[in-house]
XYZ file of C-alpha atoms in Angstrom:
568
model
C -170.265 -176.159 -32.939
C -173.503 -177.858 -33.068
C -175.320 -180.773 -31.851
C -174.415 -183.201 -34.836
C -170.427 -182.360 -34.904
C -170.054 -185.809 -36.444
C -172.332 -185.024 -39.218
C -170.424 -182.179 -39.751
C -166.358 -183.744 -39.937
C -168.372 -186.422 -42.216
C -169.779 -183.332 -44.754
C -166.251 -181.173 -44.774
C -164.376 -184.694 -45.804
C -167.042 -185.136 -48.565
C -166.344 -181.883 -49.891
C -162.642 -181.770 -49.550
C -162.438 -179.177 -47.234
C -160.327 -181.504 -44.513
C -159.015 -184.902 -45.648
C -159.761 -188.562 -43.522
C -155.922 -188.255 -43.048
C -155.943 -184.940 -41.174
C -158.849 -186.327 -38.977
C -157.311 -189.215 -37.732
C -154.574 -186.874 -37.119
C -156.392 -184.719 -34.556
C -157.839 -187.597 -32.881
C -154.715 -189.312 -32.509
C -152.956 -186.394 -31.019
C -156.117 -185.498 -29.058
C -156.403 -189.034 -27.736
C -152.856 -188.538 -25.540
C -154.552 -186.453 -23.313
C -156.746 -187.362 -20.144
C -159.499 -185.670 -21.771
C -162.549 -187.621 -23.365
C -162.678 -187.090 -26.905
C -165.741 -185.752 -28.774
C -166.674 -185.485 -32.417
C -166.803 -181.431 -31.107
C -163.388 -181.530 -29.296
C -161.957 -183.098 -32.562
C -163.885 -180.559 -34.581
C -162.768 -177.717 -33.049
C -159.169 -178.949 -32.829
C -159.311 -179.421 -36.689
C -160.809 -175.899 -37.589
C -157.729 -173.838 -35.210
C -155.029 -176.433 -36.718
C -155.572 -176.030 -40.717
C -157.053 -172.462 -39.904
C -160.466 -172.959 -41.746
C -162.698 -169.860 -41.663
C -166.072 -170.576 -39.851
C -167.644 -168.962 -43.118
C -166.516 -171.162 -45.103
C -167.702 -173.817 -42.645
C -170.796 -172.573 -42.969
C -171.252 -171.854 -46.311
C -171.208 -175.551 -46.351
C -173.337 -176.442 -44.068
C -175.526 -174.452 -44.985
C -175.489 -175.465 -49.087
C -175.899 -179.057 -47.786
C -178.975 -178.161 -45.598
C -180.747 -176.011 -48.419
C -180.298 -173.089 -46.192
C -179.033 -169.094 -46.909
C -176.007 -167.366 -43.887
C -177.517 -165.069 -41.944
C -175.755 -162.094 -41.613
C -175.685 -160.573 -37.770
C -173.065 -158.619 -37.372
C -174.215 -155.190 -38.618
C -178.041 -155.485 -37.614
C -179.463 -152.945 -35.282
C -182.703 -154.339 -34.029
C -185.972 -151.635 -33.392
C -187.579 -151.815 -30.272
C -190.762 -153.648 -31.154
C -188.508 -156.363 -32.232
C -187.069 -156.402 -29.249
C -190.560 -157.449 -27.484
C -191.518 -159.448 -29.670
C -188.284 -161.818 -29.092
C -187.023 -160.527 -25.796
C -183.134 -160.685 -24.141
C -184.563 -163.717 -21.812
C -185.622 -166.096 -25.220
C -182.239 -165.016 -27.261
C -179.902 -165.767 -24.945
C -181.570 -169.069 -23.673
C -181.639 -170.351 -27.344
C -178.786 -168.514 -28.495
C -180.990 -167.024 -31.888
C -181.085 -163.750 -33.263
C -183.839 -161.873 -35.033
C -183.517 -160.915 -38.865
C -187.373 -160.251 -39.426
C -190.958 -160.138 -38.346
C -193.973 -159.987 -39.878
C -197.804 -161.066 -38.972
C -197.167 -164.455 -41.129
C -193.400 -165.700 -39.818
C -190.362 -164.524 -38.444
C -186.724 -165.184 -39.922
C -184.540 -166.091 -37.227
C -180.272 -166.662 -37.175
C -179.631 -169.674 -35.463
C -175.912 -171.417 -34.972
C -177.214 -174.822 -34.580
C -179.702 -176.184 -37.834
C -179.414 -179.715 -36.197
C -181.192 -179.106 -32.807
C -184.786 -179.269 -34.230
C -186.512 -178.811 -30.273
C -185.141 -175.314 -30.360
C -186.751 -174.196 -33.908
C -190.047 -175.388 -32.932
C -189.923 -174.546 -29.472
C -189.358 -170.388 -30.977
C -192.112 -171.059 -33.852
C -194.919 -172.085 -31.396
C -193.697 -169.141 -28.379
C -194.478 -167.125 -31.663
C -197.016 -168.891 -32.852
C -195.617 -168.456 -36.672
C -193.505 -170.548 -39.391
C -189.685 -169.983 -39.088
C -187.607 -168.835 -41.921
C -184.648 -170.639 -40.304
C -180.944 -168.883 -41.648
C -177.484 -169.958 -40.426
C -174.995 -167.919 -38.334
C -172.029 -168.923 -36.116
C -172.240 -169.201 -32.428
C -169.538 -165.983 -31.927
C -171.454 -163.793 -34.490
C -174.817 -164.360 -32.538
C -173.766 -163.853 -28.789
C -171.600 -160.626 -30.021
C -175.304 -159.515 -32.054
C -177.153 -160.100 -28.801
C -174.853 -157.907 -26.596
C -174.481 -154.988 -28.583
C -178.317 -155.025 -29.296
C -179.388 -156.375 -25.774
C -176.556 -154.406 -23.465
C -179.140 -152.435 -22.034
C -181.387 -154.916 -21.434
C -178.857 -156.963 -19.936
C -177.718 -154.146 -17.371
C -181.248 -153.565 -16.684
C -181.640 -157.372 -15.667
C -178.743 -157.356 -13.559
C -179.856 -154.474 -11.843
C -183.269 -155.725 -11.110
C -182.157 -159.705 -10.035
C -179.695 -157.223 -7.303
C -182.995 -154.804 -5.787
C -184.501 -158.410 -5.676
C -182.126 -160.089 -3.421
C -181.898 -157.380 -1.549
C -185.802 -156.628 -1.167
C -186.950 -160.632 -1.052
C -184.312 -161.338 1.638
C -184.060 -165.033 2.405
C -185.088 -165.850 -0.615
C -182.177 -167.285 -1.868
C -182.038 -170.347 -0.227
C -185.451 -171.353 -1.541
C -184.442 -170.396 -5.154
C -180.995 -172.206 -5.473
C -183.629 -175.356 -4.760
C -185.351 -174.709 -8.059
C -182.408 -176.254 -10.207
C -183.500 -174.256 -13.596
C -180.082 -174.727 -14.891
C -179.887 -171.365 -16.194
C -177.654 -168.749 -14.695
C -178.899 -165.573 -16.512
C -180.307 -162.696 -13.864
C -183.700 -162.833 -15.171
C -184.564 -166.276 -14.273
C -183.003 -165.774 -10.708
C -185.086 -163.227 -10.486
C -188.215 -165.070 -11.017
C -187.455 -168.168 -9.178
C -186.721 -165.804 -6.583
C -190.302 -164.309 -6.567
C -191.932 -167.468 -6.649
C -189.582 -168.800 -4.178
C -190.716 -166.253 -1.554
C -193.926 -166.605 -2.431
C -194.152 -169.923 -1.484
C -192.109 -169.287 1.877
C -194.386 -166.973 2.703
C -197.330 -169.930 1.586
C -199.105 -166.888 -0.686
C -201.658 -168.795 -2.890
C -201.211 -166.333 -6.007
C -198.546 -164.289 -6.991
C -200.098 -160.953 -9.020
C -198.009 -159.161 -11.804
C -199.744 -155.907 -12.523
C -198.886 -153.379 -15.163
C -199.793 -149.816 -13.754
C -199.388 -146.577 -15.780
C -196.096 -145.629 -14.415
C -194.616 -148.830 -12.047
C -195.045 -152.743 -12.185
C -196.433 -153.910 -8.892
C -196.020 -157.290 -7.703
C -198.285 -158.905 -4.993
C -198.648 -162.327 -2.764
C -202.378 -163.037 -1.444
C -201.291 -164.456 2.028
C -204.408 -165.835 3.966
C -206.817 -164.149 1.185
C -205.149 -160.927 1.724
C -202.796 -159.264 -0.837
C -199.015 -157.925 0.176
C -197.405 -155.917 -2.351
C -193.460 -156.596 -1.925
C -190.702 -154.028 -3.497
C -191.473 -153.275 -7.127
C -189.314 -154.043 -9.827
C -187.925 -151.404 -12.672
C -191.182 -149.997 -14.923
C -188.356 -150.919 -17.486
C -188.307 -154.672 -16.846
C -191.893 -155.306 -17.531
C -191.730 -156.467 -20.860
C -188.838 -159.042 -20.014
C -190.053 -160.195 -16.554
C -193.779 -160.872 -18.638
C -192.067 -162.972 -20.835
C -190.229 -165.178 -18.901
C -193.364 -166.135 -17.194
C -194.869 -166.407 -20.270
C -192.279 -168.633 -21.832
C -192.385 -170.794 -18.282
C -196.371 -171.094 -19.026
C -195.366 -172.094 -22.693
C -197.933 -169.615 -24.143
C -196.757 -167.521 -26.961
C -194.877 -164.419 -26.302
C -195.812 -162.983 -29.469
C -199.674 -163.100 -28.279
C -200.454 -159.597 -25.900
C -203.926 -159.316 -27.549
C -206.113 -161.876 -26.166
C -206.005 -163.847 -22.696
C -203.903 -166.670 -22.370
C -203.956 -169.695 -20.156
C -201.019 -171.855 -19.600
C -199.443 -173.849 -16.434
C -195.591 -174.164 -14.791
C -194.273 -177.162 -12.829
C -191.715 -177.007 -10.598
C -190.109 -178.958 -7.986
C -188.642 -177.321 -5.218
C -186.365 -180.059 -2.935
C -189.039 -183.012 -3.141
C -191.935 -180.741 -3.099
C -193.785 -180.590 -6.587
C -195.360 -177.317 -6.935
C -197.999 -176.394 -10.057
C -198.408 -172.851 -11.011
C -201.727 -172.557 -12.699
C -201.206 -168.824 -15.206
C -203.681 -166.481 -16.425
C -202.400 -163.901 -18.761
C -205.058 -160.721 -19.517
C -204.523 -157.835 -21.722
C -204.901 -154.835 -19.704
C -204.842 -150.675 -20.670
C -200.903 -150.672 -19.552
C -200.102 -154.203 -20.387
C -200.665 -157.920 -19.524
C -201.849 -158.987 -16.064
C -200.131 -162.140 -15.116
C -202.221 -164.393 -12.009
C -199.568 -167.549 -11.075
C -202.178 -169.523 -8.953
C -200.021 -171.740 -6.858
C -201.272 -175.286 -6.726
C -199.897 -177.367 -3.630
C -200.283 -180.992 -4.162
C -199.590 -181.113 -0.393
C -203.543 -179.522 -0.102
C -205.020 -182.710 -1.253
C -203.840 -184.409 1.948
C -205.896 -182.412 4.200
C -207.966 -184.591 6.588
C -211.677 -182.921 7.434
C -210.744 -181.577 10.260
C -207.860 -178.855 8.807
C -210.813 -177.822 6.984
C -212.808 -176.363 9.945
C -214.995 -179.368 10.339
C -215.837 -179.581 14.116
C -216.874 -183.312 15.157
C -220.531 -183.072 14.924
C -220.056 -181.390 11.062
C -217.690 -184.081 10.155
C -219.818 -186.725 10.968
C -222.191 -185.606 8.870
C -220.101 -184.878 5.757
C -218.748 -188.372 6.021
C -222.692 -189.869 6.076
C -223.252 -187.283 3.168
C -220.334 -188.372 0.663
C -220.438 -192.381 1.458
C -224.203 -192.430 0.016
C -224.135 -194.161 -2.820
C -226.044 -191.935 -5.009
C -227.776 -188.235 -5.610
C -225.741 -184.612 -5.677
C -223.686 -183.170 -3.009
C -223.275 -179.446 -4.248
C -220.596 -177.067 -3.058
C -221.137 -173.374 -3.341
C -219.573 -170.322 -2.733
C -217.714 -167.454 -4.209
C -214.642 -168.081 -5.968
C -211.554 -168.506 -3.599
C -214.042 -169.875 -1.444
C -211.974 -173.198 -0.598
C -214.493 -175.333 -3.209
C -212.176 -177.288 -4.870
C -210.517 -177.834 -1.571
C -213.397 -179.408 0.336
C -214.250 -181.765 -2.973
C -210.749 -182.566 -3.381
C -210.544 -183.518 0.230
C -213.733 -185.646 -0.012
C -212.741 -187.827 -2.965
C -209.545 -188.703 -0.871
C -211.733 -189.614 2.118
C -213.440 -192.274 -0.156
C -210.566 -193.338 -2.816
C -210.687 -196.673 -2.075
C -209.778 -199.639 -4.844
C -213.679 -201.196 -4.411
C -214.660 -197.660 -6.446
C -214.646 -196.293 -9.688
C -214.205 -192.269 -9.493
C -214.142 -189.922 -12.264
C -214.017 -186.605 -12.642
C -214.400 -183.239 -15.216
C -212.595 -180.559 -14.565
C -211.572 -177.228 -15.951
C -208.668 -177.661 -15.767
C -207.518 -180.673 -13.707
C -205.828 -178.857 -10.983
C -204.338 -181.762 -8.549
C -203.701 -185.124 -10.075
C -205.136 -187.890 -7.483
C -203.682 -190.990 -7.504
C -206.424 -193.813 -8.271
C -208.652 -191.145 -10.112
C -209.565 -190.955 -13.097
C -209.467 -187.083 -13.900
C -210.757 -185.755 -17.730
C -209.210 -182.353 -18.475
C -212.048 -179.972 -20.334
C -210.599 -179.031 -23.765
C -213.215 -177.019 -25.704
C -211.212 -176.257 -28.517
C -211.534 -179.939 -30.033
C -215.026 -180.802 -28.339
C -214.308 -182.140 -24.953
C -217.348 -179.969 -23.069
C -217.870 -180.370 -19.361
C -221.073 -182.174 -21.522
C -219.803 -184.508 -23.730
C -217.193 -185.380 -21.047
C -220.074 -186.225 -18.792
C -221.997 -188.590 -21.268
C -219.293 -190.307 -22.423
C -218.069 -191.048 -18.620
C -221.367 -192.955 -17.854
C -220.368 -195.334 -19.979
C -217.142 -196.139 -17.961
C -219.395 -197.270 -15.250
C -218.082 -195.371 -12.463
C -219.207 -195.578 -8.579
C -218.710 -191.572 -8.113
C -218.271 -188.927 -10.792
C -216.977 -185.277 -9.975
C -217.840 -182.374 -12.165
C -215.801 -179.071 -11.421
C -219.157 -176.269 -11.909
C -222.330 -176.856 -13.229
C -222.702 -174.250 -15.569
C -225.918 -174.780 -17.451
C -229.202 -176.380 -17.923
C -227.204 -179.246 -19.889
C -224.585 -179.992 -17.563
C -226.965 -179.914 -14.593
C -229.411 -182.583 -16.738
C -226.778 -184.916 -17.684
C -225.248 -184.870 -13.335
C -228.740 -185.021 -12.132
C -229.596 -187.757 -14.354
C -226.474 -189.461 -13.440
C -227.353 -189.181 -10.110
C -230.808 -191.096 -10.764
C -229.656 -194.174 -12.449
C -227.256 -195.052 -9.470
C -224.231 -192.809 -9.619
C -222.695 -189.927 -6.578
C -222.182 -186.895 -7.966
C -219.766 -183.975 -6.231
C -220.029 -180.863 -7.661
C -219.586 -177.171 -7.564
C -222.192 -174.321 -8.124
C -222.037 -170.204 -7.338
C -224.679 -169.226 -5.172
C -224.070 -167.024 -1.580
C -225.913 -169.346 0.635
C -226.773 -173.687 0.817
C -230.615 -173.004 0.228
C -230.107 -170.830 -2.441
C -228.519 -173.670 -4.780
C -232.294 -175.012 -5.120
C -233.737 -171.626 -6.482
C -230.129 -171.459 -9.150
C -230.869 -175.222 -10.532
C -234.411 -174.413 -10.841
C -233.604 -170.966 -12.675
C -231.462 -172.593 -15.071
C -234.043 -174.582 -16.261
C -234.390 -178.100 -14.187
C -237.785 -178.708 -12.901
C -238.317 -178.588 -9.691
C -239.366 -182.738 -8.944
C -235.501 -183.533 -10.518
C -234.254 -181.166 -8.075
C -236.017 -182.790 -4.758
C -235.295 -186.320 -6.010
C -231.690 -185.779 -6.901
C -230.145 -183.562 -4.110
C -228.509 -184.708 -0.833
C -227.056 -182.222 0.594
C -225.629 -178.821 -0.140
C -222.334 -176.986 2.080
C -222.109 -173.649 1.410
C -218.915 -172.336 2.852
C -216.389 -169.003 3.457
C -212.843 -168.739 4.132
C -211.353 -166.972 7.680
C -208.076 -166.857 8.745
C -206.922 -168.675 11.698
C -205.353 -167.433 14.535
C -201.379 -167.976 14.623
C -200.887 -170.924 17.060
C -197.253 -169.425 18.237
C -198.742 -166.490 19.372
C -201.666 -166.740 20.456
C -203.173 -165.056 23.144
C -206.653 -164.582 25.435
C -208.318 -161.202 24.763
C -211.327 -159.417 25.884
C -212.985 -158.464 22.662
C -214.888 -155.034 22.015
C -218.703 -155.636 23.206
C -220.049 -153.930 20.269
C -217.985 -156.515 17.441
C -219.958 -159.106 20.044
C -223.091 -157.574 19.493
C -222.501 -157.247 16.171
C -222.476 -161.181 15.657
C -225.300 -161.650 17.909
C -223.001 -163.409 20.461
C -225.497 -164.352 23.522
C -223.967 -162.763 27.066
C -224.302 -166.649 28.173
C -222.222 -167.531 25.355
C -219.486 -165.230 26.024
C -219.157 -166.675 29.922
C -217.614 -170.107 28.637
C -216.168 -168.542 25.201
C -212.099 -168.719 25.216
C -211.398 -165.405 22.630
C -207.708 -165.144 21.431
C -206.204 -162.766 19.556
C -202.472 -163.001 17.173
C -200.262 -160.859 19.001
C -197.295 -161.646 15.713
C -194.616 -162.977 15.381
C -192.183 -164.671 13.021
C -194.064 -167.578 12.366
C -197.027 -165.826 10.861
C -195.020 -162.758 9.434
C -196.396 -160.634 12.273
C -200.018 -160.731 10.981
C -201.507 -162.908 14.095
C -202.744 -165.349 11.644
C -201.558 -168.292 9.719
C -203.552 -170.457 7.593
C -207.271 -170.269 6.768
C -210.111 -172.213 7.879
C -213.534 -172.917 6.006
C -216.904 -172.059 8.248
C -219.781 -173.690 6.816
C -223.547 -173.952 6.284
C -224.819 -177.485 5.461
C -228.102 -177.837 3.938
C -229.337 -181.407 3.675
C -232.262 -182.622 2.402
C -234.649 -184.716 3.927
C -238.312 -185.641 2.980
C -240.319 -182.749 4.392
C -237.368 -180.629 2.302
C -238.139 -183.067 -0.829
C -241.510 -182.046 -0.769
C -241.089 -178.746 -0.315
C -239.204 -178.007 -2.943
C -241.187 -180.371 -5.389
C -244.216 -177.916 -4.366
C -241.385 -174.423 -5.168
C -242.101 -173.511 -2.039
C -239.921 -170.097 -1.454
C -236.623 -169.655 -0.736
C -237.047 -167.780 2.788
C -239.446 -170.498 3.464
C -236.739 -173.313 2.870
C -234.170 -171.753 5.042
C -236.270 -171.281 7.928
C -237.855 -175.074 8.180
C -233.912 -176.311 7.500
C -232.876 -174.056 10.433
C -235.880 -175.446 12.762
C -234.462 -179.310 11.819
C -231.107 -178.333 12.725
C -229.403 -176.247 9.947
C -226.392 -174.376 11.144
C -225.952 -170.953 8.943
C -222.160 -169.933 7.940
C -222.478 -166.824 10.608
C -223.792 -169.438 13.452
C -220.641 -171.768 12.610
C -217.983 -168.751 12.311
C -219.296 -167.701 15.810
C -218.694 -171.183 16.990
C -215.375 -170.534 15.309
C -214.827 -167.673 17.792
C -216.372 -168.743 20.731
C -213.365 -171.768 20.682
C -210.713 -169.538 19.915
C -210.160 -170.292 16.634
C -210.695 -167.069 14.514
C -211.696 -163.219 15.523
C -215.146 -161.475 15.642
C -214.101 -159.362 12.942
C -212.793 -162.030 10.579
C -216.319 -163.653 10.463
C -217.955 -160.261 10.190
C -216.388 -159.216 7.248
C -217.067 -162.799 5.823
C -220.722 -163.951 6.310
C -223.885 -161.796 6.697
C -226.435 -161.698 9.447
C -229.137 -164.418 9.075
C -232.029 -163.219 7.212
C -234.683 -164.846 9.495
């Protein structure tokens, strides 16, 4: 049957094979039932009543159409077939490989009227379809004596998986996917859990003689059980088809993106797929919309800080520059500071690669290099939308920097992102990449450099005498420790026994007044920077992560293994 059933009575009248009298037959006796009658119900009822072969069916369908029969039945498919157009994308579309070559792929397919699934199988394989005809029955038999094993294998890995993610069932019926088939339980189960356990990636590794799967929990990774070696190829595929990226492709990196909604939660799952020695890597970045909605101080702002990130983002013009490694929390902080200062009086656009969160009241422009759209010629053509504020997701190069810096000069705010391991040090990278050194001092306000810790579990947290030397170690003052309050996770189920739950940022905020201005118009050295912001106030990252600790917030070893001493 197929999704035009009415087209189809109309076409086997036209060429005699049934009669208009014989139609209105089966409707009349189908219409004595409770049942609603279809063009398929009558269809069907017609083919089993005058006992019409489904070849000849479609023989004449397919004549009409301009199409050949595919023949199934006998076919044994090879094994790099099989990859190429895995169990999880045949049974979903109900199609059946007949060929494959580098320029297109001839496909058996029961249905010639549903036009979404041809071109949904042509781009996953990024090739022209030789489309041939074939009857529902003939296909699914084709895919279970080709696929049996593959099937078996799914079945067995969706049961470890229940068994090894347990409780997460209840967060994958949520999903609603609509399909049944063990594979895609299997997957909604991983990503499920992951998001249970709040991981912020989920990692698919291909090793030489397993396929490990990990969550990064707080920054740290957790491997959980491993799947069959076996599944690999079908468990990348599915993701891959999620990510609507071509299956075909497993020579070059690929970037694509899931949405889901689990209850009334929207979740984004931002993929990167990379061609490694034992197969593709697969990254699922989990985007929580819910993240936006942080207010300064779930960021790790104490009072004094937040005042002055709120006098540093109303100004109404110049650079505010986050920095950091990546998984730093960047996007975070700038996200959070746009929502502090959405307000309908202001105009805010941004450039990102890609748009990550979509803010209400913003207008965001998605990078698209492929057809033009540069972080640059993004940036020139949004100063002529007149905007109040104007985010740009990394400055990159020389012309990026130009074009924000110049932007910042005729009037405009400008938020953006830049990698550098300390606040000072973003001076000495825009100067290196070519902007001289009076644009610099004229155009910055302020720079935050900033780390990620993990915060102590509130549930079970404790007091704790902490080991002198980790004290030492951090330079914590005996005068300090007298009025400190350390705590320590002891676990428990609300953190998954690790102590900690969540992360904080600590941060090192380097604004820029005139003395700074004039320093840095004179390229003054870096050391020498530092140490005149630290005499007008200037709190480094280590200095705010021991504040951190001192309130009870994080651990002594947490901020060691995060910042460095202080250089001066």
């Amino acid at each position: 049957m197929t999704s035009d059933d009415g087209f189809v009575i109309d076409l086997l009248i036209e060429k005699n094979a049934v009669t208009e009298a014989a139609v209105s037959s089966s409707r009349e006796a189908l219409n004595e039932g409770d049942e609603a009658v279809t063009d398929t119900i009558v269809l069907g009822h017609l083919l089993d009543e005058l006992n019409i072969p489904s070849e000849q069916v479609l023989g004449i369908i397919a004549e009409e159409l301009n199409m050949e029969v595919g023949h199934v039945n006998e076919i044994e498919l090879e094994e790099p077939i099989k990859e190429l157009f895995p169990y999880e994308v045949v049974d979903k579309y109900k199609v059946f490989p007949l060929s494959f070559n580098e320029s297109e792929a001839e496909v058996a397919i029961s249905d010639p009227f549903n036009l979404d699934v041809i071109d949904t199988i042509s781009h996953l394989l990024n090739r022209p379809l030789i489309v041939r005809l074939s009857s529902l029955g003939d296909i699914e038999n084709a895919i279970s004596l080709n696929y049996e094993e593959s099937s078996d294998s799914i079945n067995a890995a969706f049961a470890e998986a229940t068994e090894a993610l347990a409780g997460g069932d209840s967060l994958s019926s949520k999903l609603g996917d609509g399909d049944d088939s063990p594979i895609v339980r299997y997957v909604h189960t991983v990503i499920a859990e992951a998001l249970g356990r709040r991981a912020s990636d989920i990692h698919m590794e291909p090793l030489e003689k397993r396929f490990r799967i990990r969550y990064r929990i707080d920054g740290v990774l957790h491997e959980i059980e491993n799947p069959p070696k076996r599944l690999q190829p079908t468990l990348l595929s599915r993701i891959k088809l999620m990510a609507n990226v071509s299956i075909a492709e497993k020579r070059i990196p690929q970037d694509g993106r899931i949405a889901i909604n689990i209850g009334k939660k929207s979740i984004d799952l931002r993929v990167s797929v990379l061609p490694t020695a034992h197969g593709e890597s697969i990254v699922m970045r989990i985007l929580d919309k819910e993240g936006l909605n942080l207010g300064l101080p779930q960021l790790g702002f104490f009072s004094d800080d937040q005042a002055n990130f709120e006098r540093i983002i109303a100004m109404p013009d110049g650079v505010f520059l986050v920095t950091g490694p990546t998984g730093s929390g960047k996007s975070t902080t700038l996200y959070s500071a746009l929502n502090c200062i959405n307000h309908p009086d202001k105009k805010i656009i941004t450039v990102e690669d890609p748009v990550e969160y979509e803010m209400s009241g913003v207008n965001q422009v998605g990078v698209k290099r492929d057809v033009g759209m540069t972080f640059v010629a993004a940036l020139r053509s949004m100063l002529r939308q007149a905007p109040n504020i104007i985010m740009v997701g990394e400055i990159r190069d020389k012309e990026t920097a130009e074009i924000a810096i110049n932007a910042s000069l005729t009037g405009h705010m400008v938020f953006s992102t830049l990698h550098t391991n300390d606040a000072p040090s973003a001076v000495s990278r825009l100067i290196d990449i070519g902007i001289k050194p009076f644009l610099v001092s004229a155009s910055i306000r302020s720079v935050l450099a900033q780390r990620l810790v993990r915060r102590i579990c509130p549930k079970c947290k404790e007091k704790t005498e902490p080991n002198p030397r980790l004290l030492n170690s951090l330079g914590i003052r005996p005068d300090q420790i007298l009025e400190a309050s350390f705590m320590i996770g002891a676990g428990c189920e609300h953190c998954n026994n690790t102590g900690f739950r969540g992360r904080v940022g600590i941060f090192e905020m380097f604004n820029v007044n005139e003395e700074l201005q004039q320093m840095i118009y004179e390229e003054s050295s870096l050391v020498s920077l530092r140490e005149r912001a630290k005499e007008i106030g200037m709190r480094s990252m280590r200095e705010d992560g021991i504040r951190k600790v001192l309130a009870g917030v994080t651990t002594p070893d947490e901020v060691l293994k995060t910042t460095v001493s202080d250089p001066i």
